[in-house]
Amino acid sequence: MSVAELDLDLDVFAGPFDLLMAVLLREEVSLLEVELGEVVVAYIEHLQRRGELELEVATEFLVLIAALLELKSRLLLPGVEEGEEELGSEEAVEELLARMLEYRRYREASELLSERFEAARGYLYRSAPLPPELRRVALEAATAVYDPCQLGAALGDLLTPAPALDTSHIRPTVSLERRLRALREALARRPSFDFDEQFGGEDRLTQAVTLFALLELYRKGEARWKQSKPFGPIEISKGGAVE
């Protein structure tokens, strides 16, 4: 519940707190007739009923009440102090409104900073406290823990390049488009060739994709192949049908 929703029942006004602020700024109700003490009591009773204190709401209430109290004290004691000019009622209302707007700007800025803090919480640096054993010993005893040689060795480990990652277990990416290009380039260099002689050094996955590429070239009429016996050598040549 915000301060604006605080219900008031005063001698000269009854309604929410934000409506009271509105009629005061429009001078529909004189601030001299408003018992600000009753407003404070109503807010305290509201806190007792809720059983909890919201710091942001309480801060907003304190700022507004403090501004109203200062304005009312000037109206009750119009004497001019040395070095200060007396404010008229209109000027006092304008000053109160300016303070309320300034407070709202600061509140919105604090909410924005809080949102950014929460968003960057995972990246904030926090220094670790001293180890418990260092808190119970003298400075002379703690100095030995940070021996220059030990510190240098630790920094040297950080500066040592990490060993290269072993990527031998990762299979290379084999695409049908690349194998089609390899077959077309081989056929462009010579009219026919043996499959094992040309691609026998490739891994099994690459050879399998190459066979699929050969079927695609046959479908388009760009290549043919000949195999005299099962599991025998495959002779690939340009164009034509399978023999």
Short mmCIF file of C-alpha atoms in Angstrom, two decimals:
data_model
loop_
_atom_site.label_atom_id
_atom_site.label_comp_id
_atom_site.label_asym_id
_atom_site.label_seq_id
_atom_site.Cartn_x
_atom_site.Cartn_y
_atom_site.Cartn_z
CA MET A 1 0.00 0.00 0.00
CA SER A 2 1.43 3.42 -0.97
CA VAL A 3 1.16 6.67 0.97
CA ALA A 4 -1.32 7.96 -1.60
CA GLU A 5 -3.82 5.27 -0.56
CA LEU A 6 -3.71 6.16 3.15
CA ASP A 7 -7.28 6.98 4.25
CA LEU A 8 -7.68 10.03 6.49
CA ASP A 9 -10.63 11.25 8.57
CA LEU A 10 -9.82 14.78 9.76
CA ASP A 11 -12.00 17.64 10.92
CA VAL A 12 -11.60 19.56 7.64
CA PHE A 13 -10.93 16.66 5.26
CA ALA A 14 -11.82 13.01 4.73
CA GLY A 15 -10.30 10.88 2.00
CA PRO A 16 -7.00 9.49 0.72
CA PHE A 17 -3.70 11.21 1.42
CA ASP A 18 -2.99 12.04 -2.24
CA LEU A 19 -6.31 13.90 -2.47
CA LEU A 20 -5.32 15.92 0.61
CA MET A 21 -2.06 16.90 -1.09
CA ALA A 22 -3.99 17.91 -4.21
CA VAL A 23 -6.47 20.16 -2.40
CA LEU A 24 -3.64 21.74 -0.38
CA LEU A 25 -1.69 22.56 -3.54
CA ARG A 26 -4.83 24.03 -5.11
CA GLU A 27 -5.44 25.94 -1.83
CA GLU A 28 -8.96 24.53 -1.58
CA VAL A 29 -8.17 23.69 2.04
CA SER A 30 -5.94 25.87 4.19
CA LEU A 31 -2.90 24.10 5.56
CA LEU A 32 -3.42 26.00 8.83
CA GLU A 33 -6.67 24.09 9.38
CA VAL A 34 -5.13 20.63 8.83
CA GLU A 35 -3.90 18.83 11.94
CA LEU A 36 -0.73 17.18 10.64
CA GLY A 37 -0.34 15.35 13.95
CA GLU A 38 -3.55 13.44 13.19
CA VAL A 39 -2.10 12.48 9.80
CA VAL A 40 1.01 11.07 11.50
CA VAL A 41 -1.15 9.17 14.02
CA ALA A 42 -3.26 7.71 11.19
CA TYR A 43 -0.11 6.50 9.43
CA ILE A 44 1.26 4.92 12.62
CA GLU A 45 -2.07 3.12 13.20
CA HIS A 46 -1.89 1.92 9.61
CA LEU A 47 1.58 0.47 10.26
CA GLN A 48 0.33 -1.27 13.41
CA ARG A 49 -2.52 -2.87 11.49
CA ARG A 50 -0.23 -4.14 8.75
CA GLY A 51 2.44 -5.30 11.18
CA GLU A 52 5.30 -4.43 8.81
CA LEU A 53 7.29 -1.39 7.71
CA GLU A 54 7.99 -0.67 4.05
CA LEU A 55 11.04 1.59 3.96
CA GLU A 56 10.26 3.19 0.60
CA VAL A 57 6.69 4.06 1.61
CA ALA A 58 7.81 5.32 5.03
CA THR A 59 10.48 7.49 3.42
CA GLU A 60 7.96 9.01 1.04
CA PHE A 61 5.60 9.76 3.93
CA LEU A 62 8.36 11.37 6.02
CA VAL A 63 9.45 13.59 3.13
CA LEU A 64 5.92 14.82 2.47
CA ILE A 65 5.07 15.38 6.14
CA ALA A 66 8.37 17.21 6.73
CA ALA A 67 7.65 19.52 3.80
CA LEU A 68 4.11 20.17 5.06
CA LEU A 69 5.36 20.87 8.57
CA GLU A 70 7.94 23.34 7.33
CA LEU A 71 5.39 25.11 5.17
CA LYS A 72 2.87 25.28 8.02
CA SER A 73 5.49 26.60 10.44
CA ARG A 74 6.27 29.42 8.00
CA LEU A 75 2.57 30.26 7.78
CA LEU A 76 2.19 30.24 11.57
CA LEU A 77 5.43 32.15 12.23
CA PRO A 78 5.78 34.63 9.38
CA GLY A 79 8.71 36.44 11.00
CA VAL A 80 11.71 36.81 8.71
CA GLU A 81 15.01 35.52 10.00
CA GLU A 82 18.21 37.32 9.20
CA GLY A 83 19.43 36.49 5.71
CA GLU A 84 16.11 34.91 4.69
CA GLU A 85 13.21 36.32 2.71
CA GLU A 86 9.62 35.75 3.68
CA LEU A 87 7.73 33.52 1.26
CA GLY A 88 4.18 34.23 0.23
CA SER A 89 1.55 31.52 0.25
CA GLU A 90 1.85 30.95 -3.51
CA GLU A 91 5.64 30.81 -3.35
CA ALA A 92 5.47 28.38 -0.43
CA VAL A 93 3.13 26.10 -2.36
CA GLU A 94 5.45 26.23 -5.38
CA GLU A 95 8.41 25.35 -3.17
CA LEU A 96 6.50 22.40 -1.69
CA LEU A 97 5.59 21.18 -5.16
CA ALA A 98 9.21 21.56 -6.31
CA ARG A 99 10.42 19.50 -3.34
CA MET A 100 7.88 16.79 -4.06
CA LEU A 101 8.96 16.62 -7.71
CA GLU A 102 12.62 16.54 -6.70
CA TYR A 103 11.94 13.72 -4.25
CA ARG A 104 10.11 11.77 -6.99
CA ARG A 105 13.07 12.19 -9.35
CA TYR A 106 15.47 10.86 -6.73
CA ARG A 107 13.13 7.96 -5.95
CA GLU A 108 12.85 7.00 -9.63
CA ALA A 109 16.64 7.27 -9.98
CA SER A 110 17.13 4.99 -6.97
CA GLU A 111 14.70 2.45 -8.45
CA LEU A 112 16.63 2.50 -11.74
CA LEU A 113 19.94 2.02 -9.94
CA SER A 114 18.46 -0.86 -7.94
CA GLU A 115 17.26 -2.56 -11.15
CA ARG A 116 20.70 -2.18 -12.73
CA PHE A 117 22.36 -3.50 -9.59
CA GLU A 118 20.16 -6.60 -9.60
CA ALA A 119 20.77 -7.13 -13.33
CA ALA A 120 24.56 -6.96 -12.84
CA ARG A 121 24.65 -8.86 -9.55
CA GLY A 122 26.30 -11.87 -11.19
CA TYR A 123 29.17 -9.73 -12.47
CA LEU A 124 29.92 -7.66 -9.36
CA TYR A 125 33.33 -8.05 -7.80
CA ARG A 126 33.46 -8.79 -4.11
CA SER A 127 36.72 -9.09 -2.22
CA ALA A 128 36.98 -12.09 0.06
CA PRO A 129 37.64 -11.49 3.78
CA LEU A 130 40.91 -12.45 5.39
CA PRO A 131 41.27 -16.11 6.30
CA PRO A 132 40.33 -16.82 9.93
CA GLU A 133 43.87 -17.81 10.83
CA LEU A 134 45.16 -14.38 9.80
CA ARG A 135 42.68 -12.55 12.00
CA ARG A 136 44.06 -14.14 15.16
CA VAL A 137 47.79 -13.65 14.59
CA ALA A 138 50.14 -10.72 14.67
CA LEU A 139 51.23 -8.87 11.54
CA GLU A 140 54.70 -10.38 11.74
CA ALA A 141 53.26 -13.90 11.65
CA ALA A 142 50.89 -13.06 8.82
CA THR A 143 53.65 -11.62 6.64
CA ALA A 144 55.28 -15.02 6.26
CA VAL A 145 52.14 -16.40 4.64
CA TYR A 146 52.63 -14.05 1.70
CA ASP A 147 56.24 -14.93 1.04
CA PRO A 148 57.55 -13.24 -2.15
CA CYS A 149 58.74 -16.55 -3.61
CA GLN A 150 55.37 -18.17 -2.99
CA LEU A 151 53.56 -15.17 -4.51
CA GLY A 152 55.89 -15.22 -7.53
CA ALA A 153 55.28 -18.92 -8.08
CA ALA A 154 51.52 -18.37 -7.94
CA LEU A 155 51.72 -15.55 -10.48
CA GLY A 156 53.98 -17.64 -12.67
CA ASP A 157 51.37 -20.38 -12.77
CA LEU A 158 48.77 -17.85 -13.88
CA LEU A 159 51.03 -16.58 -16.68
CA THR A 160 51.90 -20.05 -17.96
CA PRO A 161 50.02 -20.74 -21.21
CA ALA A 162 47.50 -23.53 -20.92
CA PRO A 163 48.20 -26.69 -22.96
CA ALA A 164 46.48 -26.95 -26.32
CA LEU A 165 43.15 -28.73 -26.26
CA ASP A 166 43.03 -32.22 -27.76
CA THR A 167 40.40 -32.13 -30.50
CA SER A 168 41.28 -35.45 -32.09
CA HIS A 169 38.03 -36.98 -30.87
CA ILE A 170 35.95 -34.36 -32.72
CA ARG A 171 34.91 -35.47 -36.19
CA PRO A 172 35.22 -32.94 -38.99
CA THR A 173 32.05 -31.64 -40.52
CA VAL A 174 31.28 -33.44 -43.79
CA SER A 175 28.66 -31.91 -46.07
CA LEU A 176 27.13 -33.30 -49.24
CA GLU A 177 27.94 -30.07 -51.09
CA ARG A 178 31.67 -30.44 -50.36
CA ARG A 179 31.77 -34.04 -51.51
CA LEU A 180 29.91 -33.14 -54.71
CA ARG A 181 32.55 -30.50 -55.33
CA ALA A 182 35.34 -33.04 -54.68
CA LEU A 183 33.85 -35.52 -57.15
CA ARG A 184 33.36 -32.89 -59.84
CA GLU A 185 36.93 -31.65 -59.40
CA ALA A 186 38.27 -35.23 -59.68
CA LEU A 187 36.23 -35.83 -62.86
CA ALA A 188 37.43 -32.53 -64.29
CA ARG A 189 41.08 -33.60 -63.90
CA ARG A 190 40.64 -37.00 -65.59
CA PRO A 191 37.77 -38.82 -67.30
CA SER A 192 37.78 -41.81 -64.90
CA PHE A 193 39.38 -42.87 -61.64
CA ASP A 194 39.28 -45.58 -58.97
CA PHE A 195 37.21 -44.68 -55.88
CA ASP A 196 39.67 -46.27 -53.41
CA GLU A 197 42.66 -44.60 -55.00
CA GLN A 198 40.99 -41.20 -54.88
CA PHE A 199 39.15 -41.35 -51.54
CA GLY A 200 40.64 -44.39 -49.78
CA GLY A 201 42.60 -42.18 -47.37
CA GLU A 202 39.46 -40.47 -46.07
CA ASP A 203 37.67 -41.60 -42.90
CA ARG A 204 34.60 -43.83 -43.10
CA LEU A 205 32.16 -40.98 -42.60
CA THR A 206 33.65 -38.96 -45.45
CA GLN A 207 33.63 -42.02 -47.75
CA ALA A 208 29.97 -42.69 -46.91
CA VAL A 209 28.97 -39.11 -47.73
CA THR A 210 31.03 -39.32 -50.92
CA LEU A 211 28.98 -42.35 -52.02
CA PHE A 212 25.79 -40.37 -51.45
CA ALA A 213 27.29 -37.56 -53.54
CA LEU A 214 28.08 -40.08 -56.29
CA LEU A 215 24.43 -41.16 -56.33
CA GLU A 216 23.39 -37.54 -56.69
CA LEU A 217 25.74 -37.04 -59.64
CA TYR A 218 24.35 -40.21 -61.26
CA ARG A 219 20.80 -38.91 -60.82
CA LYS A 220 21.80 -35.72 -62.61
CA GLY A 221 23.62 -37.65 -65.36
CA GLU A 222 27.02 -36.21 -64.50
CA ALA A 223 28.77 -39.48 -63.52
CA ARG A 224 28.56 -43.26 -63.78
CA TRP A 225 30.40 -46.11 -62.08
CA LYS A 226 31.43 -49.71 -62.81
CA GLN A 227 32.05 -52.54 -60.31
CA SER A 228 32.97 -55.91 -61.80
CA LYS A 229 32.32 -57.94 -58.64
CA PRO A 230 30.82 -57.40 -55.15
CA PHE A 231 33.15 -55.44 -52.89
CA GLY A 232 35.50 -54.98 -55.82
CA PRO A 233 37.07 -51.69 -56.95
CA ILE A 234 34.67 -49.00 -58.13
CA GLU A 235 35.59 -47.23 -61.37
CA ILE A 236 33.98 -43.79 -61.69
CA SER A 237 33.69 -41.99 -65.02
CA LYS A 238 31.80 -39.08 -66.54
CA GLY A 239 28.12 -39.36 -67.53
CA GLY A 240 26.20 -42.47 -68.65
CA ALA A 241 24.51 -45.25 -66.70
CA VAL A 242 25.70 -47.83 -64.18
CA GLU A 243 27.41 -50.96 -65.51
#
